[in-house]
Short mmCIF file of N, CA and C in Angstrom, two decimals:
data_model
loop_
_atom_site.label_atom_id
_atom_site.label_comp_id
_atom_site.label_asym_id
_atom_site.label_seq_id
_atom_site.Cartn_x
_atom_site.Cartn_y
_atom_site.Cartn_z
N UNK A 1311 -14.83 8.44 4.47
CA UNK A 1311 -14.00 9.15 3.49
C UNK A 1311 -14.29 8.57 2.12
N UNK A 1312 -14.21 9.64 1.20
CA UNK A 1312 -14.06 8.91 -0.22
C UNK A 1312 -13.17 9.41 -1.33
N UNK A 1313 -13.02 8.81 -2.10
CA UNK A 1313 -11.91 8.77 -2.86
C UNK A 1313 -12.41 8.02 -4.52
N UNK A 1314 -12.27 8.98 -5.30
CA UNK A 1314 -12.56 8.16 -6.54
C UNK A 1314 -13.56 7.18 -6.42
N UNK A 1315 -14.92 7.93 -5.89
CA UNK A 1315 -16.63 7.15 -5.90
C UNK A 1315 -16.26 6.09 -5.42
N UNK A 1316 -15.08 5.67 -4.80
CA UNK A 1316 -14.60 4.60 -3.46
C UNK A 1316 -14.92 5.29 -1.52
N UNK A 1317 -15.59 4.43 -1.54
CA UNK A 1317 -15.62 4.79 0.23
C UNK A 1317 -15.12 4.23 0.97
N UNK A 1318 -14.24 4.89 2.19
CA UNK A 1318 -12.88 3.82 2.72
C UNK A 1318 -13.70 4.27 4.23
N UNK A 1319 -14.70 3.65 4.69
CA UNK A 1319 -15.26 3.51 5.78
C UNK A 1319 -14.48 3.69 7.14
N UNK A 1320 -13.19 2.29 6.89
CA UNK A 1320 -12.54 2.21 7.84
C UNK A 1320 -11.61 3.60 8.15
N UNK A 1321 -11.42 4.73 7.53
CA UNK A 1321 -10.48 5.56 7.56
C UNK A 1321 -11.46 6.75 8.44
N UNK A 1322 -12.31 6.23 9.00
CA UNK A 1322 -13.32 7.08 9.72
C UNK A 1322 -13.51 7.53 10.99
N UNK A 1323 -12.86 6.77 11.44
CA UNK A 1323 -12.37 6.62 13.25
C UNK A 1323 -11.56 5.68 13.37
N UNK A 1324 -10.68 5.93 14.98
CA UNK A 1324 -9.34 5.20 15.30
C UNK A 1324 -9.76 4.05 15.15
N UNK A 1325 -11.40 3.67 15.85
CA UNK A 1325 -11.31 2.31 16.16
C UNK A 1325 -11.81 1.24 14.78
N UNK A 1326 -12.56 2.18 13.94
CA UNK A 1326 -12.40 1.98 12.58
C UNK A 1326 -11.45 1.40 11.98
N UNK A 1327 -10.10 2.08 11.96
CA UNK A 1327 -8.79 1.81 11.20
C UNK A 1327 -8.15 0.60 11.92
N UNK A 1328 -8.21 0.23 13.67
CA UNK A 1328 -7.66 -0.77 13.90
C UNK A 1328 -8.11 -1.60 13.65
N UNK A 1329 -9.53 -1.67 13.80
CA UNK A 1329 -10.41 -3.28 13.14
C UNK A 1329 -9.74 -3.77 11.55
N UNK A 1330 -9.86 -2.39 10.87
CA UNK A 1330 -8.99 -2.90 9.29
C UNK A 1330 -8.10 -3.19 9.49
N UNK A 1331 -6.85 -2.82 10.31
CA UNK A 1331 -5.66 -3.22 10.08
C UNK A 1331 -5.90 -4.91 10.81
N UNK A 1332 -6.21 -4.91 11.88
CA UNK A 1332 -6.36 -6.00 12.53
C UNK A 1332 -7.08 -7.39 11.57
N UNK A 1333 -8.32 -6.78 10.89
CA UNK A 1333 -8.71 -7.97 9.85
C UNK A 1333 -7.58 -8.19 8.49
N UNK A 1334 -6.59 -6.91 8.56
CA UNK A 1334 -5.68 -7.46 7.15
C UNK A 1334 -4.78 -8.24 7.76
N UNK A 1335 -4.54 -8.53 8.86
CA UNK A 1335 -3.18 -9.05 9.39
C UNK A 1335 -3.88 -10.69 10.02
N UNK A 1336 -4.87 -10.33 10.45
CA UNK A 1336 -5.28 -11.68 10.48
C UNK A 1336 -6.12 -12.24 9.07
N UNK A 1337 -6.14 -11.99 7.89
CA UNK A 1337 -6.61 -12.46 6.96
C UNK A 1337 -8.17 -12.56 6.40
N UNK A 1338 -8.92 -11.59 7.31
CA UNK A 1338 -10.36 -11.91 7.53
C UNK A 1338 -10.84 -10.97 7.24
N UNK A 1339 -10.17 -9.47 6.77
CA UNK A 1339 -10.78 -8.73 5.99
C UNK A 1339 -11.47 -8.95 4.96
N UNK A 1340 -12.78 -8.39 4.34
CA UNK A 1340 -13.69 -9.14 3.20
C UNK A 1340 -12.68 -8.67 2.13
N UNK A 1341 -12.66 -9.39 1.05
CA UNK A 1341 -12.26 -9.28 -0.43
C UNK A 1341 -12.09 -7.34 -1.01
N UNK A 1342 -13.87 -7.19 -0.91
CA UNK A 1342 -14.17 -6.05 -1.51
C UNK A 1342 -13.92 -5.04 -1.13
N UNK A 1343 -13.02 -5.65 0.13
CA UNK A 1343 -12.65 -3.98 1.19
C UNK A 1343 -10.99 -3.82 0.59
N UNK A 1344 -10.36 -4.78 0.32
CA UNK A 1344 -9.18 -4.74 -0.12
C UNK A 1344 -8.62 -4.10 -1.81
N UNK A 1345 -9.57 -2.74 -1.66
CA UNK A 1345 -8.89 -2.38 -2.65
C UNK A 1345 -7.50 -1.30 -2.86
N UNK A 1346 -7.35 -0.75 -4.05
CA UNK A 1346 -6.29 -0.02 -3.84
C UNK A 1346 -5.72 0.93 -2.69
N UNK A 1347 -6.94 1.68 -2.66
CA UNK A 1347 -6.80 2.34 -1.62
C UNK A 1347 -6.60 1.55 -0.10
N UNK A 1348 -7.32 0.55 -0.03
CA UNK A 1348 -6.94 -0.22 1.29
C UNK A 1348 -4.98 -0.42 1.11
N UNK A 1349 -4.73 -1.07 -0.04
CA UNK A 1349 -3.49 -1.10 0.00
C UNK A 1349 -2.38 0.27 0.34
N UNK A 1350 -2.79 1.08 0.05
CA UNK A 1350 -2.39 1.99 0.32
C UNK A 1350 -2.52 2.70 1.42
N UNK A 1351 -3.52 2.69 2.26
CA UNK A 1351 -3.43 2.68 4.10
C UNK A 1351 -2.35 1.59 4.83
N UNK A 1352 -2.69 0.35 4.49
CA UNK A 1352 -1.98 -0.08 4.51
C UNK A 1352 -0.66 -0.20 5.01
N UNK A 1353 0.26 0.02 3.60
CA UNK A 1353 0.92 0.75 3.23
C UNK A 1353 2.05 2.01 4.39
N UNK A 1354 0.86 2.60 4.36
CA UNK A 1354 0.99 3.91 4.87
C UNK A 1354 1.32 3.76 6.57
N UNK A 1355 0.35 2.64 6.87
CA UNK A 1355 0.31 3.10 8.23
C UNK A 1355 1.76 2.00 8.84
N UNK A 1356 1.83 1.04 7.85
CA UNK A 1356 3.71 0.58 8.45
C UNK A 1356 4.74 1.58 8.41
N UNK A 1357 4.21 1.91 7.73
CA UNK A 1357 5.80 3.12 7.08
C UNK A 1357 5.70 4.37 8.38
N UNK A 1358 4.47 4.65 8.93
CA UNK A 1358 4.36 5.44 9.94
C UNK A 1358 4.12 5.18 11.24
N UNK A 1359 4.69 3.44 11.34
CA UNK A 1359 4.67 2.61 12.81
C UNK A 1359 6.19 2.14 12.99
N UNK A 1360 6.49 1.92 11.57
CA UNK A 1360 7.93 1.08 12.10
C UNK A 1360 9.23 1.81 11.26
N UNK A 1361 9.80 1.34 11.15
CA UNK A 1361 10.95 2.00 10.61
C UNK A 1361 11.04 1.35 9.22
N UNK A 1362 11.40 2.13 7.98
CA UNK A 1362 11.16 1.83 6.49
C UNK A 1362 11.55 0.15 6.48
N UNK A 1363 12.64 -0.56 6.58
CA UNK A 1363 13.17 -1.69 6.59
C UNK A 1363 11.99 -2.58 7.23
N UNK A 1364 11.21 -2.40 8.22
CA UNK A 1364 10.59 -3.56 8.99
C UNK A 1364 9.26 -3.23 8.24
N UNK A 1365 9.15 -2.20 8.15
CA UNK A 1365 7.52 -1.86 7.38
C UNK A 1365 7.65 -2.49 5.97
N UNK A 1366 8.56 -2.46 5.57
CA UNK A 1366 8.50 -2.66 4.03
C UNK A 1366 8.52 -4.42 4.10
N UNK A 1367 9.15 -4.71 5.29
CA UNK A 1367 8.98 -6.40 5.18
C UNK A 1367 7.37 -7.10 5.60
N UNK A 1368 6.98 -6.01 6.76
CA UNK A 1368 5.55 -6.30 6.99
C UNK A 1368 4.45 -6.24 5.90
N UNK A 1369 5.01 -5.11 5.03
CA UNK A 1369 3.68 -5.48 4.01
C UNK A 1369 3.67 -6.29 3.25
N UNK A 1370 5.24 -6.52 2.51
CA UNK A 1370 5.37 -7.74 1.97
C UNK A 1370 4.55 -9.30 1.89
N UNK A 1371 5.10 -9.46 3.33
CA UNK A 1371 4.62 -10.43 3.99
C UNK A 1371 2.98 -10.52 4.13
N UNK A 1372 2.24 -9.18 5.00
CA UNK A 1372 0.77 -9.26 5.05
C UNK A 1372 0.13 -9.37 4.18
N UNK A 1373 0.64 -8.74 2.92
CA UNK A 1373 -0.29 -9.13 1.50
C UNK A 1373 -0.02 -10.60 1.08
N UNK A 1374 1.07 -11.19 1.05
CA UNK A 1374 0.89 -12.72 1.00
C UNK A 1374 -0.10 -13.38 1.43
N UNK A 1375 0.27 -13.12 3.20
CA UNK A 1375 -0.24 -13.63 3.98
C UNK A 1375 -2.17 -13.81 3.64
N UNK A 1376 -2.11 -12.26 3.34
CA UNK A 1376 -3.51 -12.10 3.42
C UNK A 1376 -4.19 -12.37 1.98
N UNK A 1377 -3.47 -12.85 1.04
CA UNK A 1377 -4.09 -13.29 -0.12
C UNK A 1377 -4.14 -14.68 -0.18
N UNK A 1378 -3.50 -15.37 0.40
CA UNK A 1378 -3.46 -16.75 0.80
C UNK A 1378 -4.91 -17.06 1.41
N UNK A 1379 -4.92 -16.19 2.43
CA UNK A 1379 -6.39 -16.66 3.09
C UNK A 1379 -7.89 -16.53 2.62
N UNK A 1380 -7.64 -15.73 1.80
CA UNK A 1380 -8.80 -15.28 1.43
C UNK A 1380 -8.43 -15.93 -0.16
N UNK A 1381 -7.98 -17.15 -0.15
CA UNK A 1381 -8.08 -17.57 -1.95
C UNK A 1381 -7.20 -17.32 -3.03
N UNK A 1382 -6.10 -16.31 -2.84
CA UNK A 1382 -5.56 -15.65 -4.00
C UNK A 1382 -3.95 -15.91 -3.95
N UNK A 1383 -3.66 -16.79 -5.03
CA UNK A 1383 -2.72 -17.56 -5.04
C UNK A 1383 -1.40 -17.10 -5.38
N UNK A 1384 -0.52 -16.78 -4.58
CA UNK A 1384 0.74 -16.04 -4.92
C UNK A 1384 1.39 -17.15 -5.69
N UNK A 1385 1.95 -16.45 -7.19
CA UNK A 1385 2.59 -17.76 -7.91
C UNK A 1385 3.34 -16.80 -8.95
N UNK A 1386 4.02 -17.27 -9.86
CA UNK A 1386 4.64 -16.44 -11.19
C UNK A 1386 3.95 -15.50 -11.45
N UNK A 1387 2.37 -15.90 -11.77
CA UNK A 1387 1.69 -15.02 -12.49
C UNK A 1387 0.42 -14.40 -12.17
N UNK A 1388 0.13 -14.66 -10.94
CA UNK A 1388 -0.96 -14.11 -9.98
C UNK A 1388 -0.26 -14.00 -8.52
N UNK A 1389 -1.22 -12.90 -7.84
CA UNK A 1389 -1.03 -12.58 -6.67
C UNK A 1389 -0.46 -11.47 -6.28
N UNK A 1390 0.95 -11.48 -5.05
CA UNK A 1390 1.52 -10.70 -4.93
C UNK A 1390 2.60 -10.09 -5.91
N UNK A 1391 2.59 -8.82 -6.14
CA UNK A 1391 3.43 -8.75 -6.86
C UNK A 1391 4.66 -7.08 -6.44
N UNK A 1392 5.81 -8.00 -6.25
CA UNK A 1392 6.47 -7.05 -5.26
C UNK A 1392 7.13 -5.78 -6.07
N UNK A 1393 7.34 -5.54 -7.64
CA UNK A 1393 7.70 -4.92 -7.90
C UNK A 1393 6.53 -3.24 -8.15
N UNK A 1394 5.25 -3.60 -8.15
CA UNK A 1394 3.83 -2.69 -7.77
C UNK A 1394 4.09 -2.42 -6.09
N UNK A 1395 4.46 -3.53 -5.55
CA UNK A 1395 4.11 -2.99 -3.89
C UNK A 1395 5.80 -1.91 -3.54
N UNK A 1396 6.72 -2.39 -3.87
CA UNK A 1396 7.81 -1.54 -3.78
C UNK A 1396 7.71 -0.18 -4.43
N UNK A 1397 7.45 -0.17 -6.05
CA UNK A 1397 6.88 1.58 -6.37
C UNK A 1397 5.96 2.12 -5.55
N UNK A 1398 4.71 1.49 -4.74
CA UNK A 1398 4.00 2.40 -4.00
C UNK A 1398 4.32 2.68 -2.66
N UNK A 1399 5.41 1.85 -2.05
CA UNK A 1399 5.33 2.22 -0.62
C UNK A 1399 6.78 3.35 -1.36
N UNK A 1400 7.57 3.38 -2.01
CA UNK A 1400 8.35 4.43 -2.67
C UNK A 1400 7.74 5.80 -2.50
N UNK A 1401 6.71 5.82 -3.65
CA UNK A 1401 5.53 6.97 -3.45
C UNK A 1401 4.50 7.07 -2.24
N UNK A 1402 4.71 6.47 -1.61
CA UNK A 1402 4.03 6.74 0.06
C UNK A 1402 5.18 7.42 0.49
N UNK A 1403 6.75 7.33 0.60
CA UNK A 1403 7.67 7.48 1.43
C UNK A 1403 8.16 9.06 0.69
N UNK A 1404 8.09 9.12 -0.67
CA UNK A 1404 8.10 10.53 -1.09
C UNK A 1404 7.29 11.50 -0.46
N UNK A 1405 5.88 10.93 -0.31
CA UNK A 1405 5.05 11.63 0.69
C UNK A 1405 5.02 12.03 1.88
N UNK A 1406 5.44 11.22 2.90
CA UNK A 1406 6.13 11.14 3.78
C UNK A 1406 7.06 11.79 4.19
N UNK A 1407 7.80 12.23 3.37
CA UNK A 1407 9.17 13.14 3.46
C UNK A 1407 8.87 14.18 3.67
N UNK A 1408 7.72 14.70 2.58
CA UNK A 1408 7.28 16.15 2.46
C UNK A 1408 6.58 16.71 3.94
N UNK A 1409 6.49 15.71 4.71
CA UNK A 1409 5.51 16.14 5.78
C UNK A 1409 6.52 17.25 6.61
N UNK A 1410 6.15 17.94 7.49
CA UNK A 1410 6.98 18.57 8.21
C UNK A 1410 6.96 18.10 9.84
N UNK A 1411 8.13 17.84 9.89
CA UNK A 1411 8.40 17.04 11.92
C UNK A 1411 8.34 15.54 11.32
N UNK A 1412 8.50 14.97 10.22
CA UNK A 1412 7.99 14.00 9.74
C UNK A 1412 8.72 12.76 10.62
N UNK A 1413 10.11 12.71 10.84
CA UNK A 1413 10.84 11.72 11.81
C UNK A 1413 10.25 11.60 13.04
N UNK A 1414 9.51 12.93 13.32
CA UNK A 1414 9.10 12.78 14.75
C UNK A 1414 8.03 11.43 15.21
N UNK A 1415 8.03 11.30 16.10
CA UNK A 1415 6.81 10.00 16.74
C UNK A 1415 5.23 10.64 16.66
N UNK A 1416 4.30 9.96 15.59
CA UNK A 1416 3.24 10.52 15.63
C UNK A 1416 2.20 9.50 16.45
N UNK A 1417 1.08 10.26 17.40
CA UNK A 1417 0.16 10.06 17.50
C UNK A 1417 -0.79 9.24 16.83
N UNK A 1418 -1.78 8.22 17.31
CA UNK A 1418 -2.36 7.45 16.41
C UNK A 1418 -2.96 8.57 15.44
N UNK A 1419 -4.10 9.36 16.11
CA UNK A 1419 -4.62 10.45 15.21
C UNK A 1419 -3.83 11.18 14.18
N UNK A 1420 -2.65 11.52 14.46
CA UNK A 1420 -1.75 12.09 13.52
C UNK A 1420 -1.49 10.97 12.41
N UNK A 1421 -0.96 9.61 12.60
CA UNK A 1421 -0.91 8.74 11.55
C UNK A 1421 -1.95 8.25 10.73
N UNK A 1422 -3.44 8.74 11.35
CA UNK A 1422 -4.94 8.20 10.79
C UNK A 1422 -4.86 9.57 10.00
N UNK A 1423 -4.05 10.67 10.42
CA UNK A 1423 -4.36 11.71 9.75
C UNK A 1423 -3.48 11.78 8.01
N UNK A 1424 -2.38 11.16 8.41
CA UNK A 1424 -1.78 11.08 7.43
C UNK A 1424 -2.19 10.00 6.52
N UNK A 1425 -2.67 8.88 6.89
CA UNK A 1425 -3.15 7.91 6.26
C UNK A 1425 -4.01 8.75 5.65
N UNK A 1426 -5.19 8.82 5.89
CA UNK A 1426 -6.19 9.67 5.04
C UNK A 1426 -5.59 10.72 3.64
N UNK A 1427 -4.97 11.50 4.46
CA UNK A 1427 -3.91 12.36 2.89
C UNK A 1427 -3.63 11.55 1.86
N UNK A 1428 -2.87 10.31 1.86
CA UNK A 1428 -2.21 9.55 1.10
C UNK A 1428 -3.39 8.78 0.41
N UNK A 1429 -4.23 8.15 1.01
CA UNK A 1429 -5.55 7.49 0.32
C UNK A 1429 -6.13 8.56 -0.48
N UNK A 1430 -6.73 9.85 0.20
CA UNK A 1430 -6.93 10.97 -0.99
C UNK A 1430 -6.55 11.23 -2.06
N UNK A 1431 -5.28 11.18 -1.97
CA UNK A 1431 -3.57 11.87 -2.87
C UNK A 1431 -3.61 10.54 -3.67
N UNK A 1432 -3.50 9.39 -4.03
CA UNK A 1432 -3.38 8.39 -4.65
C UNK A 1432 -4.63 7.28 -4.82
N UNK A 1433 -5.67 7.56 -4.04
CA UNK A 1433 -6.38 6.16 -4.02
C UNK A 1433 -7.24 6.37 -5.59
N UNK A 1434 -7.22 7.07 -6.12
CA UNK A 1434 -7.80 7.28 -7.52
C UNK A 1434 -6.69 6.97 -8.67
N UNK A 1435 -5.63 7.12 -8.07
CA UNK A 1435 -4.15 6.97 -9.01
C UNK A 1435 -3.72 5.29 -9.31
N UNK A 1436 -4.48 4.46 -9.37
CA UNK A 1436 -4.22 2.78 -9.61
C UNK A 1436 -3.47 3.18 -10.14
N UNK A 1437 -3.62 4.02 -11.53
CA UNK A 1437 -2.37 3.65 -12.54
C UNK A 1437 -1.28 4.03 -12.75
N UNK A 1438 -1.33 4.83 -11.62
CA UNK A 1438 -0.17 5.96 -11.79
C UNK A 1438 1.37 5.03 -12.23
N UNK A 1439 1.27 4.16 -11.82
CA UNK A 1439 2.85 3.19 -12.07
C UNK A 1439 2.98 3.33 -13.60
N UNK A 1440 2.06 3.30 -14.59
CA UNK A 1440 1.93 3.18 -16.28
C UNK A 1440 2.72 4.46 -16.46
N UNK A 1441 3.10 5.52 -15.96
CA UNK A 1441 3.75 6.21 -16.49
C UNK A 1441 5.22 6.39 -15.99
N UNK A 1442 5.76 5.55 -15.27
CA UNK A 1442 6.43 4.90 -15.08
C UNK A 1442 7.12 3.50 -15.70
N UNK A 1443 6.26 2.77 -15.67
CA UNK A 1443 6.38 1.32 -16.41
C UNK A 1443 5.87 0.61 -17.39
N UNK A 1444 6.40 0.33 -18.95
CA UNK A 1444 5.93 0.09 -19.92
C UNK A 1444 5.47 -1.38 -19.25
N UNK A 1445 3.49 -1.99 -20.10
CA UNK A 1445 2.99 -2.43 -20.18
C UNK A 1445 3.94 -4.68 -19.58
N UNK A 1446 4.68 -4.68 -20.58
CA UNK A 1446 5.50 -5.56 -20.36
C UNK A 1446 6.28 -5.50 -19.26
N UNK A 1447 7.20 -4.77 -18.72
CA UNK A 1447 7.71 -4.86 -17.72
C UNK A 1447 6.40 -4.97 -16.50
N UNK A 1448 5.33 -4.91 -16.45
CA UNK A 1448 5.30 -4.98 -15.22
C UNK A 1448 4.31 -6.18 -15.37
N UNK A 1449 3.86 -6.87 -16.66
CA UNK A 1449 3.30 -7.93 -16.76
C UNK A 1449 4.51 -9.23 -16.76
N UNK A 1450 5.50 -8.64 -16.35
CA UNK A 1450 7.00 -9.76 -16.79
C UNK A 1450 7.02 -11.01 -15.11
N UNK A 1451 7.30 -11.89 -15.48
CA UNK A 1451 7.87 -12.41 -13.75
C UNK A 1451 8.48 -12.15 -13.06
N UNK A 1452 9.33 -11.56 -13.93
CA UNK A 1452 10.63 -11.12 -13.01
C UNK A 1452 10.24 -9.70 -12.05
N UNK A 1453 8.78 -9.11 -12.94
CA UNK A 1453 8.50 -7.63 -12.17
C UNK A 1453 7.78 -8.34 -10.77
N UNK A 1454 7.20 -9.62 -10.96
CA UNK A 1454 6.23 -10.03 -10.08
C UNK A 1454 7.20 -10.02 -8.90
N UNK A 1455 7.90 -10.98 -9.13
CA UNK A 1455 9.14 -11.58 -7.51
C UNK A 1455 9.77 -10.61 -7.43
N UNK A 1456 10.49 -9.84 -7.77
CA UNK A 1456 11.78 -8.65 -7.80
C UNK A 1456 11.44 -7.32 -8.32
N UNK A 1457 12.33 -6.32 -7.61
CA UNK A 1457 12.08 -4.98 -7.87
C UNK A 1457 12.57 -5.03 -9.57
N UNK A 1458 12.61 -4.30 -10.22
CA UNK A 1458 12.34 -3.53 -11.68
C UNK A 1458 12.56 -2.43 -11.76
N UNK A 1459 13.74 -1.30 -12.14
CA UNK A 1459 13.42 -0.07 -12.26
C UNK A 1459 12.42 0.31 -13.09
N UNK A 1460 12.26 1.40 -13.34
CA UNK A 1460 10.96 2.28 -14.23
C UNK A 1460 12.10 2.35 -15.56
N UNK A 1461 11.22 1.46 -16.34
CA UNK A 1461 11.73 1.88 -17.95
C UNK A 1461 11.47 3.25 -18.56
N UNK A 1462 10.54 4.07 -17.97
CA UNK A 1462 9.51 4.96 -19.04
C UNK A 1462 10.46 6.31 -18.08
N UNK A 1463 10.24 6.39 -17.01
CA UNK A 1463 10.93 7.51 -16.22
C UNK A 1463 11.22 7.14 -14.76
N UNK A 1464 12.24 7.84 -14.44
CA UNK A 1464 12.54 7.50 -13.09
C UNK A 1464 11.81 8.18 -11.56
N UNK A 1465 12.27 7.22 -10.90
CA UNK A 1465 10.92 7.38 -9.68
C UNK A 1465 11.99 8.61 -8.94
#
């Protein structure tokens, strides 16, 4: 698949997508595979395994987890930053809504299917949060550790 002259390999077959998920959770995914769009499968595929509350703690956590290992130092001013990961699993879950049978229990294929939509639908959109969030707020600390509403417009 591609997305904004990005190629998301892993979004290519089932057994594709579990090796990715499986290298983000154990930390051994390469660097260069972890881009937006990875975050945003991601993302996607907790929100369409577990229930919003446990998914939203799993990614939390896996992006720590998984920036830790691979070098990237969660602190004030680098790393994870939860008030970016909360607006996008937001806008994953808007997406989400729109689906139709959407509560229902999907199929791996059905969730690889939806994953794919959402990487399409956003993986070119990095910035989409800027029209949402003036420049400072989301360079602030407080955006880093803690949610932040949208100064510019509401989500």
């Amino acid at each position: 698949m591609s997305c904004a002259n990005m190629t998301y390999d892993f979004l290519d077959s089932e057994p594709a997508f579990a090796e990715f998920i499986d290298q983000f959770e154990l930390g051994t995914l390469p660097k260069p595979i972890w881009t937006h769009g990875a975050h945003l499968a991601v993302g996607t595929w907790y929100l369409v395994t577990f229930p919003e509350d446990i998914a939203i703690g799993r990614v939390r956590k896996g992006i720590r987890h998984y920036n830790e290992c691979v070098g990237t130092q969660n602190t004030a001013d680098s790393g994870y930053h939860e008030m970016l990961t909360l607006f996008w699993l937001s806008i994953i879950v808007g997406q989400l809504s729109e689906l139709p049978g959407a509560r229902r229990r999907l199929t791996l294929q059905e969730k690889l299917m939806v994953i794919r939509n959402v990487v399409e639908k956003f993986g070119g959109q990095r910035d989409l949060f800027r029209q949402y969030y003036s420049f400072d707020v989301v360079a602030s600390r407080e955006a880093r550790a803690g949610w932040v509403p949208p100064d510019r417009i509401c989500l």
